[in-house]
C-alpha cells in the first residue's frame, strides 16, 4: 500500500492547504499530523493547523538561544507600506465581519477597498494613479494568498481567512503604532 504522507506533505511545502479545496487530502493531513510534525520538525518547520477555519500551513520554527538555527527554508517576504496597510485594514474588516455574525465569507468590492485605504493617503487629485497603485497592491496580496478574486467578477475579492493566522493581534498592534506615527508625520507636513 502506498504511503499517503507525500500526498499531504508536498502540497504543504508548496503553501497553504485548504479543507474545502480537497476534503480527502484535508482528512489525511489531520490523520497524519503527528508524522508531518516529526518530518517537518527535522527541517526547522512547524505545522500550523486551524481546523475551525479549515487551513493548514508550515512556518519556520523560532529557535531558542542555545539551539543552532537551521538555514531558513520558508523565505520572509518584505512588504511595502501600502501592502502592509491593506493587510491591516483587511484584517480589521475581517474581525468586524466575524463579530457581526454575518455570512462566513467576506467579499469586498475594489471600490470599498479603495475607500478603506483613501483615508490613510495624502490628498491626491489623481484618482487613476490611486486605482492603478491599488490594483498592483491587490495583485500582490492575491499572490500572497490573502485575497481571492471571484470568478467572472473582476472587482470582487474574497478575503481569505488564512489572513487571521498571519496578521495576528500583536502584528496589528505594532502596525497601528507605526500608522499613528505615519499620521502624525503627515499632519506635521501640512
XYZ file of N, CA, C and O in Angstrom:
760
model
N 0.844 -1.184 0.000
C 0.000 0.000 0.000
C 0.889 1.247 0.000
O 1.851 1.332 0.736
N 0.527 2.223 -0.806
C 1.299 3.451 -0.961
C 1.195 4.333 0.286
O 0.125 4.496 0.868
N 2.334 4.905 0.688
C 2.366 5.808 1.838
C 1.678 7.124 1.466
O 2.073 7.788 0.507
N 0.654 7.546 2.222
C -0.070 8.778 1.881
C 0.660 10.067 2.303
O 0.248 11.152 1.907
N 1.739 9.945 3.071
C 2.427 11.138 3.578
C 2.858 12.102 2.465
O 2.591 13.307 2.576
N 3.503 11.651 1.388
C 3.915 12.603 0.348
C 2.741 13.360 -0.290
O 2.890 14.519 -0.680
N 1.580 12.709 -0.370
C 0.401 13.356 -0.961
C -0.072 14.552 -0.137
O -0.748 15.436 -0.657
N 0.295 14.582 1.134
C -0.078 15.691 2.015
C 1.101 16.633 2.226
O 0.952 17.856 2.202
N 2.276 16.076 2.405
C 3.456 16.876 2.732
C 3.878 17.797 1.580
O 4.206 18.963 1.811
N 3.856 17.300 0.364
C 4.301 18.114 -0.780
C 3.418 19.363 -0.949
O 3.948 20.470 -1.067
N 2.091 19.236 -0.941
C 1.278 20.466 -1.025
C 1.534 21.429 0.140
O 1.516 22.643 -0.040
N 1.793 20.892 1.325
C 2.108 21.755 2.474
C 3.413 22.513 2.261
O 3.521 23.684 2.624
N 4.393 21.851 1.677
C 5.671 22.518 1.409
C 5.511 23.616 0.359
O 6.282 24.563 0.325
N 4.498 23.475 -0.489
C 4.252 24.477 -1.531
C 3.453 25.668 -1.023
O 3.505 26.738 -1.607
N 2.667 25.483 0.045
C 1.844 26.589 0.542
C 0.744 26.109 1.455
O 0.853 25.094 2.128
N -0.348 26.845 1.452
C -1.477 26.587 2.338
C -2.334 25.457 1.757
O -2.565 25.392 0.556
N -2.798 24.575 2.639
C -3.730 23.513 2.261
C -5.075 23.875 2.883
O -5.164 24.137 4.082
N -6.121 23.910 2.032
C -7.461 24.272 2.488
C -8.364 23.043 2.530
O -8.365 22.239 1.602
N -9.159 22.944 3.594
C -10.081 21.818 3.758
C -11.103 21.775 2.631
O -11.379 20.711 2.076
N -11.656 22.918 2.272
C -12.724 22.931 1.263
C -12.215 22.636 -0.143
O -12.971 22.160 -0.982
N -10.936 22.890 -0.389
C -10.389 22.654 -1.730
C -10.213 21.172 -2.023
O -10.355 20.747 -3.174
N -9.883 20.386 -0.999
C -9.635 18.957 -1.198
C -9.919 18.207 0.107
O -8.997 17.890 0.874
N -11.205 17.933 0.398
C -11.569 17.282 1.670
C -10.832 15.968 1.965
O -10.407 15.755 3.101
N -10.613 15.081 0.965
C -9.881 13.850 1.290
C -8.425 14.134 1.739
O -7.925 13.516 2.673
N -7.763 15.070 1.059
C -6.396 15.434 1.447
C -6.398 16.044 2.846
O -5.515 15.789 3.649
N -7.395 16.886 3.136
C -7.500 17.516 4.452
C -7.624 16.442 5.540
O -6.966 16.533 6.575
N -8.446 15.441 5.293
C -8.618 14.371 6.278
C -7.319 13.603 6.479
O -6.953 13.267 7.615
N -6.586 13.340 5.383
C -5.281 12.672 5.509
C -4.329 13.524 6.333
O -3.572 13.012 7.153
N -4.356 14.841 6.104
C -3.495 15.749 6.857
C -3.798 15.644 8.352
O -2.882 15.532 9.176
N -5.071 15.648 8.705
C -5.445 15.534 10.114
C -5.015 14.189 10.693
O -4.501 14.123 11.815
N -5.198 13.119 9.907
C -4.827 11.779 10.369
C -3.313 11.629 10.538
O -2.860 10.893 11.412
N -2.542 12.304 9.687
C -1.079 12.143 9.668
C -0.328 13.277 10.355
O 0.897 13.363 10.240
N -1.021 14.136 11.085
C -0.353 15.317 11.610
C 0.828 15.005 12.527
O 1.827 15.737 12.501
N 0.794 13.914 13.281
C 1.937 13.575 14.142
C 3.174 13.269 13.288
O 4.280 13.750 13.581
N 3.000 12.485 12.218
C 4.128 12.177 11.323
C 4.619 13.427 10.599
O 5.822 13.622 10.432
N 3.677 14.268 10.169
C 4.047 15.508 9.468
C 4.867 16.391 10.400
O 5.896 16.950 10.005
N 4.436 16.531 11.645
C 5.166 17.357 12.614
C 6.582 16.817 12.837
O 7.539 17.564 12.949
N 6.697 15.483 12.883
C 8.005 14.859 13.092
C 8.938 15.154 11.906
O 10.079 15.584 12.086
N 8.453 14.962 10.692
C 9.278 15.160 9.497
C 9.618 16.630 9.308
O 10.772 16.985 9.069
N 8.629 17.497 9.416
C 8.881 18.922 9.195
C 9.709 19.523 10.327
O 10.473 20.461 10.101
N 9.582 18.955 11.511
C 10.380 19.427 12.642
C 11.869 19.246 12.398
O 12.692 20.071 12.815
N 12.231 18.188 11.686
C 13.638 17.952 11.342
C 14.183 19.051 10.425
O 15.387 19.293 10.370
N 13.277 19.720 9.695
C 13.678 20.778 8.771
C 13.532 22.172 9.382
O 13.674 23.175 8.699
N 13.198 22.215 10.681
C 13.031 23.509 11.343
C 11.686 24.159 11.062
O 11.536 25.369 11.210
N 10.710 23.359 10.667
C 9.378 23.886 10.366
C 8.374 23.382 11.378
O 8.544 22.304 11.947
N 7.324 24.159 11.586
C 6.232 23.684 12.438
C 4.940 23.712 11.647
O 4.724 24.595 10.813
N 4.112 22.723 11.901
C 2.823 22.602 11.229
C 1.795 23.400 12.011
O 1.629 23.209 13.212
N 1.102 24.289 11.314
C 0.029 25.081 11.915
C -1.268 24.619 11.269
O -1.423 24.690 10.048
N -2.188 24.123 12.104
C -3.492 23.671 11.615
C -4.562 24.478 12.335
O -4.570 24.551 13.559
N -5.455 25.065 11.567
C -6.617 25.742 12.133
C -7.840 25.001 11.611
O -8.312 25.262 10.507
N -8.304 24.040 12.415
C -9.430 23.211 11.974
C -10.701 24.039 11.832
O -11.500 23.802 10.926
N -10.896 25.006 12.717
C -12.107 25.821 12.669
C -12.194 26.615 11.367
O -13.268 26.746 10.780
N -11.066 27.143 10.910
C -11.049 27.932 9.677
C -10.776 27.070 8.448
O -10.940 27.524 7.319
N -10.299 25.832 8.669
C -10.104 24.907 7.558
C -8.869 25.152 6.718
O -8.924 25.052 5.498
N -7.745 25.466 7.375
C -6.499 25.616 6.623
C -5.315 25.164 7.467
O -5.379 25.120 8.692
N -4.242 24.813 6.757
C -3.005 24.382 7.404
C -1.841 24.894 6.569
O -1.946 25.027 5.351
N -0.711 25.174 7.252
C 0.483 25.641 6.560
C 1.693 25.349 7.429
O 1.566 24.965 8.601
N 2.860 25.519 6.838
C 4.118 25.338 7.552
C 4.738 26.700 7.819
O 4.680 27.593 6.979
N 5.342 26.820 9.000
C 6.003 28.067 9.372
C 7.388 27.730 9.910
O 7.587 26.691 10.558
N 8.343 28.598 9.633
C 9.696 28.430 10.162
C 9.623 28.481 11.687
O 9.020 29.383 12.256
N 10.211 27.520 12.331
C 10.197 27.458 13.789
C 11.176 28.480 14.349
O 12.242 28.719 13.793
N 10.784 29.113 15.443
C 11.690 30.028 16.134
C 12.636 29.192 16.991
O 12.205 28.285 17.695
N 13.914 29.498 16.919
C 14.904 28.745 17.679
C 15.229 29.477 18.970
O 15.294 30.703 18.990
N 15.445 28.707 20.037
C 15.841 29.303 21.314
C 17.347 29.545 21.304
O 18.075 29.008 20.462
N 17.826 30.351 22.247
C 19.209 30.830 22.247
C 20.256 29.707 22.164
O 21.245 29.842 21.455
N 20.041 28.601 22.864
C 21.063 27.553 22.891
C 21.038 26.634 21.671
O 21.933 25.809 21.493
N 20.041 26.772 20.807
C 19.953 25.957 19.593
C 20.723 26.604 18.441
O 20.819 27.815 18.357
N 21.250 25.751 17.582
C 21.862 26.251 16.358
C 20.760 26.343 15.317
O 20.171 25.320 14.945
N 20.463 27.565 14.837
C 19.378 27.680 13.865
C 19.736 27.042 12.523
O 20.888 27.065 12.106
N 18.730 26.472 11.895
C 18.897 25.901 10.563
C 18.752 27.014 9.532
O 18.153 28.049 9.813
N 19.271 26.803 8.334
C 19.030 27.805 7.280
C 17.528 27.964 7.052
O 16.753 27.016 7.206
N 17.122 29.140 6.698
C 15.713 29.462 6.503
C 15.168 28.755 5.252
O 15.679 28.926 4.167
N 14.150 27.940 5.427
C 13.520 27.235 4.319
C 12.334 28.037 3.773
O 12.097 28.079 2.581
N 11.596 28.675 4.676
C 10.458 29.495 4.287
C 10.936 30.941 4.251
O 11.281 31.506 5.283
N 10.997 31.534 3.062
C 11.544 32.895 2.964
C 10.619 33.937 3.582
O 9.402 33.791 3.564
N 11.232 34.959 4.152
C 10.456 36.108 4.628
C 10.248 37.006 3.427
O 11.145 37.204 2.626
N 9.065 37.559 3.329
C 8.749 38.434 2.203
C 8.569 39.849 2.712
O 7.613 40.126 3.437
N 9.479 40.747 2.341
C 9.291 42.139 2.771
C 8.069 42.733 2.067
O 7.846 42.490 0.886
N 7.294 43.481 2.824
C 6.088 44.078 2.270
C 6.229 45.591 2.237
O 6.762 46.189 3.169
N 5.733 46.186 1.193
C 5.739 47.645 1.103
C 4.726 48.197 2.110
O 3.836 47.476 2.586
N 4.855 49.492 2.404
C 3.908 50.106 3.333
C 2.466 49.975 2.831
O 1.584 49.582 3.593
N 2.176 50.294 1.545
C 0.786 50.170 1.089
C 0.219 48.748 1.214
O -0.943 48.579 1.573
N 1.032 47.736 0.946
C 0.563 46.355 1.084
C 0.323 46.038 2.559
O -0.694 45.433 2.919
N 1.236 46.465 3.436
C 1.050 46.249 4.870
C -0.212 46.950 5.361
O -0.973 46.392 6.161
N -0.426 48.170 4.884
C -1.628 48.917 5.254
C -2.879 48.163 4.818
O -3.817 47.979 5.605
N -2.881 47.689 3.584
C -4.034 46.935 3.082
C -4.279 45.672 3.901
O -5.429 45.354 4.230
N -3.220 44.957 4.226
C -3.375 43.737 5.034
C -3.981 44.059 6.399
O -4.866 43.346 6.879
N -3.500 45.122 7.021
C -4.021 45.520 8.331
C -5.504 45.908 8.223
O -6.322 45.512 9.060
N -5.845 46.658 7.188
C -7.231 47.080 7.005
C -8.145 45.895 6.688
O -9.272 45.812 7.199
N -7.659 44.978 5.870
C -8.443 43.777 5.559
C -8.633 42.912 6.801
O -9.714 42.359 7.024
N -7.585 42.804 7.604
C -7.686 42.006 8.839
C -8.680 42.632 9.801
O -9.495 41.949 10.414
N -8.623 43.964 9.914
C -9.569 44.661 10.788
C -10.996 44.460 10.279
O -11.906 44.201 11.058
N -11.189 44.550 8.964
C -12.521 44.358 8.385
C -13.000 42.929 8.621
O -14.169 42.700 8.899
N -12.101 41.954 8.530
C -12.454 40.559 8.790
C -12.885 40.381 10.248
O -13.853 39.674 10.540
N -12.191 41.031 11.156
C -12.549 40.976 12.579
C -13.951 41.552 12.794
O -14.786 40.944 13.474
N -14.220 42.713 12.224
C -15.543 43.338 12.336
C -16.619 42.444 11.723
O -17.712 42.294 12.278
N -16.295 41.848 10.586
C -17.222 40.957 9.897
C -17.552 39.748 10.770
O -18.718 39.367 10.907
N -16.529 39.153 11.384
C -16.750 37.994 12.249
C -17.603 38.364 13.458
O -18.439 37.581 13.912
N -17.391 39.554 14.005
C -18.158 39.992 15.173
C -19.616 40.268 14.834
O -20.479 40.169 15.689
N -19.882 40.579 13.570
C -21.260 40.856 13.154
C -22.092 39.581 13.062
O -23.321 39.642 13.023
N -21.421 38.426 13.002
C -22.122 37.148 12.928
C -22.794 36.922 11.584
O -23.686 36.092 11.459
N -22.358 37.647 10.575
C -22.949 37.513 9.239
C -22.465 36.220 8.592
O -22.091 35.273 9.266
N -22.444 36.222 7.285
C -22.005 35.086 6.474
C -20.590 34.651 6.880
O -19.926 35.324 7.654
N -20.118 33.539 6.352
C -18.766 33.074 6.677
C -17.731 33.625 5.712
O -16.545 33.546 5.975
N -18.175 34.181 4.578
C -17.252 34.689 3.557
C -17.357 36.205 3.469
O -18.432 36.740 3.243
N -16.219 36.866 3.623
C -16.168 38.313 3.470
C -15.763 38.626 2.033
O -14.655 38.293 1.610
N -16.683 39.239 1.284
C -16.428 39.614 -0.097
C -16.498 41.140 -0.174
O -17.469 41.749 0.288
N -15.442 41.742 -0.746
C -15.362 43.193 -0.861
C -15.177 43.604 -2.318
O -14.477 42.933 -3.068
N -15.769 44.713 -2.667
C -15.585 45.301 -3.990
C -14.323 46.157 -3.956
O -13.976 46.735 -2.928
N -13.664 46.244 -5.075
C -12.444 47.047 -5.187
C -12.683 48.486 -4.730
O -11.829 49.084 -4.064
N -13.842 49.051 -5.045
C -14.144 50.422 -4.630
C -14.225 50.546 -3.113
O -13.817 51.561 -2.543
N -14.766 49.525 -2.448
C -14.826 49.539 -0.977
C -13.420 49.496 -0.382
O -13.134 50.175 0.612
N -12.563 48.697 -0.990
C -11.173 48.612 -0.520
C -10.474 49.946 -0.753
O -9.733 50.428 0.116
N -10.735 50.566 -1.892
C -10.140 51.878 -2.180
C -10.559 52.899 -1.133
O -9.729 53.696 -0.670
N -11.817 52.879 -0.725
C -12.293 53.809 0.303
C -11.610 53.556 1.647
O -11.307 54.495 2.381
N -11.381 52.289 1.977
C -10.687 51.953 3.232
C -9.292 52.560 3.245
O -8.829 53.057 4.268
N -8.612 52.520 2.111
C -7.223 52.976 2.003
C -7.137 54.494 1.864
O -6.229 55.118 2.404
N -8.084 55.070 1.170
C -8.035 56.501 0.820
C -7.827 57.401 2.034
O -7.098 58.382 1.954
N -8.442 57.061 3.161
C -8.330 57.932 4.342
C -6.908 57.983 4.906
O -6.592 58.883 5.679
N -6.072 57.042 4.520
C -4.702 56.989 5.032
C -3.683 57.582 4.063
O -2.500 57.629 4.374
N -4.143 58.002 2.910
C -3.219 58.508 1.895
C -3.316 60.030 1.814
O -4.363 60.610 2.096
N -2.222 60.672 1.422
C -2.271 62.118 1.250
C -3.296 62.483 0.178
O -3.556 61.701 -0.736
N -3.889 63.674 0.303
C -4.858 64.145 -0.686
C -4.233 64.088 -2.082
O -3.111 64.528 -2.274
N -4.963 63.525 -3.007
C -4.461 63.432 -4.380
C -5.630 63.630 -5.331
O -6.720 63.120 -5.101
N -5.377 64.365 -6.371
C -6.431 64.579 -7.358
C -6.363 63.526 -8.466
O -7.223 63.484 -9.321
N -5.339 62.696 -8.424
C -5.149 61.716 -9.479
C -5.754 60.365 -9.082
O -5.069 59.473 -8.569
N -7.057 60.248 -9.318
C -7.790 59.032 -8.968
C -7.268 57.812 -9.737
O -7.158 56.720 -9.189
N -6.925 58.011 -11.010
C -6.435 56.903 -11.844
C -5.142 56.335 -11.274
O -4.949 55.110 -11.241
N -4.260 57.205 -10.810
C -2.984 56.761 -10.234
C -3.224 55.964 -8.951
O -2.597 54.921 -8.728
N -4.154 56.440 -8.122
C -4.504 55.737 -6.884
C -5.031 54.337 -7.203
O -4.617 53.351 -6.585
N -5.926 54.228 -8.185
C -6.508 52.926 -8.526
C -5.488 51.996 -9.165
O -5.521 50.782 -8.929
N -4.575 52.534 -9.959
C -3.501 51.705 -10.527
C -2.647 51.119 -9.408
O -2.302 49.933 -9.435
N -2.288 51.963 -8.445
C -1.471 51.501 -7.313
C -2.239 50.460 -6.502
O -1.688 49.427 -6.108
N -3.514 50.719 -6.274
C -4.342 49.775 -5.526
C -4.403 48.435 -6.248
O -4.274 47.382 -5.612
N -4.585 48.457 -7.571
C -4.645 47.205 -8.339
C -3.343 46.412 -8.216
O -3.370 45.184 -8.083
N -2.207 47.096 -8.249
C -0.906 46.406 -8.077
C -0.813 45.782 -6.685
O -0.366 44.637 -6.526
N -1.243 46.542 -5.670
C -1.180 46.033 -4.301
C -2.145 44.867 -4.087
O -1.816 43.885 -3.416
N -3.332 44.951 -4.678
C -4.297 43.849 -4.569
C -3.764 42.596 -5.251
O -3.934 41.483 -4.740
N -3.101 42.769 -6.393
C -2.500 41.629 -7.090
C -1.437 40.972 -6.198
O -1.365 39.745 -6.101
N -0.627 41.782 -5.529
C 0.414 41.251 -4.628
C -0.229 40.469 -3.481
O 0.241 39.393 -3.112
N -1.308 41.001 -2.925
C -1.983 40.332 -1.814
C -2.652 39.044 -2.302
O -2.672 38.043 -1.575
N -3.135 39.048 -3.531
C -3.648 37.807 -4.135
C -2.539 36.768 -4.242
O -2.732 35.592 -3.926
N -1.366 37.192 -4.717
C -0.219 36.283 -4.861
C 0.189 35.703 -3.512
O 0.623 34.553 -3.440
N 0.056 36.486 -2.453
C 0.394 36.013 -1.110
C -0.674 35.056 -0.569
O -0.449 34.384 0.435
N -1.834 35.006 -1.211
C -2.886 34.072 -0.807
C -3.884 34.631 0.188
O -4.676 33.881 0.759
N -3.904 35.935 0.390
C -4.811 36.530 1.376
C -6.108 37.049 0.752
O -7.061 37.332 1.465
N -6.138 37.181 -0.563
C -7.336 37.566 -1.297
C -7.530 36.595 -2.448
O -6.559 36.072 -2.977
N -8.795 36.397 -2.823
C -9.101 35.577 -3.988
C -10.132 36.339 -4.814
O -11.194 36.714 -4.322
N -9.771 36.599 -6.074
C -10.688 37.291 -6.984
C -11.795 36.310 -7.368
O -11.514 35.165 -7.727
N -13.042 36.747 -7.294
C -14.160 35.868 -7.645
C -14.216 35.679 -9.158
O -14.025 36.629 -9.916
N -14.476 34.449 -9.560
C -14.545 34.125 -10.988
C -15.634 34.956 -11.664
O -16.754 35.030 -11.180
N -15.268 35.569 -12.790
C -16.223 36.351 -13.548
C -16.588 37.689 -12.916
O -17.450 38.392 -13.413
N -15.960 38.018 -11.804
C -16.241 39.269 -11.086
C -14.919 39.981 -10.841
O -14.340 39.890 -9.758
N -14.436 40.670 -11.843
C -13.096 41.249 -11.813
C -12.814 42.125 -10.585
O -11.701 42.171 -10.094
N -13.837 42.820 -10.073
C -13.616 43.764 -8.982
C -14.122 43.263 -7.624
O -14.208 44.040 -6.675
N -14.460 41.978 -7.522
C -14.897 41.413 -6.243
C -13.821 40.472 -5.712
O -13.307 39.621 -6.435
N -13.515 40.628 -4.421
C -12.464 39.843 -3.786
C -12.997 39.199 -2.512
O -13.653 39.858 -1.710
N -12.677 37.918 -2.330
C -12.970 37.246 -1.067
C -11.714 37.325 -0.207
O -10.618 36.976 -0.644
N -11.888 37.810 1.019
C -10.783 37.859 1.968
C -10.618 36.449 2.523
O -11.547 35.883 3.089
N -9.435 35.877 2.312
C -9.175 34.512 2.754
C -8.930 34.493 4.266
O -8.198 35.321 4.802
N -9.522 33.541 4.940
C -9.465 33.500 6.407
C -8.057 33.186 6.929
O -7.760 33.426 8.080
N -7.181 32.713 6.059
C -5.788 32.463 6.447
C -5.132 33.756 6.926
O -4.175 33.741 7.699
N -5.661 34.888 6.512
C -5.137 36.188 6.933
C -5.096 36.296 8.453
O -4.179 36.893 9.012
N -6.070 35.677 9.123
C -6.111 35.726 10.591
C -4.885 35.058 11.213
O -4.432 35.457 12.278
N -4.346 34.058 10.551
C -3.183 33.348 11.092
C -1.892 34.128 10.910
O -0.950 33.949 11.665
N -1.837 34.970 9.893
C -0.613 35.711 9.604
C -0.622 37.111 10.194
O 0.421 37.625 10.581
N -1.782 37.723 10.217
C -1.904 39.060 10.788
C -2.655 38.900 12.103
O -3.870 38.969 12.158
N -1.880 38.653 13.156
C -2.493 38.435 14.465
C -2.601 39.753 15.229
O -2.215 40.816 14.747
N -3.118 39.695 16.451
C -3.338 40.897 17.255
C -2.037 41.643 17.525
O -2.011 42.878 17.494
N -0.954 40.913 17.770
C 0.333 41.569 18.042
C 0.813 42.333 16.804
O 1.208 43.486 16.893
N 0.770 41.706 15.634
C 1.185 42.365 14.393
C 0.334 43.595 14.142
O 0.831 44.658 13.786
N -0.984 43.450 14.360
C -1.904 44.555 14.149
C -1.604 45.699 15.107
O -1.598 46.866 14.707
N -1.307 45.373 16.372
C -0.972 46.401 17.355
C 0.281 47.163 16.968
O 0.324 48.400 17.035
N 1.312 46.430 16.570
C 2.570 47.073 16.150
C 2.350 47.930 14.908
O 2.878 49.031 14.803
N 1.541 47.440 13.993
C 1.285 48.213 12.779
C 0.490 49.469 13.107
O 0.746 50.541 12.550
N -0.475 49.360 14.023
C -1.257 50.540 14.418
C -0.365 51.616 15.024
O -0.596 52.802 14.805
N 0.657 51.211 15.787
C 1.613 52.176 16.348
C 2.369 52.877 15.221
O 2.537 54.097 15.246
N 2.834 52.115 14.236
C 3.555 52.707 13.105
C 2.626 53.614 12.293
O 3.032 54.671 11.812
N 1.374 53.208 12.182
C 0.399 54.003 11.449
C 0.138 55.333 12.151
O 0.036 56.374 11.499
N 0.045 55.315 13.463
C -0.146 56.553 14.226
C 1.034 57.495 14.007
O 0.850 58.708 13.834
N 2.242 56.952 13.994
C 3.435 57.773 13.749
C 3.396 58.346 12.327
O 3.746 59.510 12.110
N 2.941 57.550 11.389
C 2.842 58.000 9.999
C 1.819 59.140 9.879
O 2.070 60.144 9.227
N 0.658 58.968 10.538
C -0.365 60.015 10.513
C 0.175 61.317 11.095
O -0.057 62.393 10.558
N 0.884 61.184 12.207
C 1.463 62.368 12.855
C 2.435 63.066 11.909
O 2.438 64.284 11.777
N 3.241 62.274 11.210
C 4.199 62.814 10.241
C 3.461 63.562 9.120
O 3.875 64.646 8.710
N 2.359 62.987 8.624
C 1.575 63.653 7.574
C 0.985 64.964 8.069
O 0.980 65.963 7.353
N 0.488 64.962 9.302
C -0.098 66.178 9.869
C 0.959 67.255 10.047
O 0.681 68.440 9.824
N 2.182 66.869 10.425
C 3.257 67.846 10.610
C 3.684 68.471 9.287
O 4.105 69.611 9.239
N 3.557 67.688 8.190
C 3.900 68.215 6.880
C 2.898 69.258 6.408
O 3.233 70.133 5.642
N 1.636 69.144 6.852
C 0.591 70.082 6.422
C 0.691 71.388 7.108
O 1.195 72.120 7.561
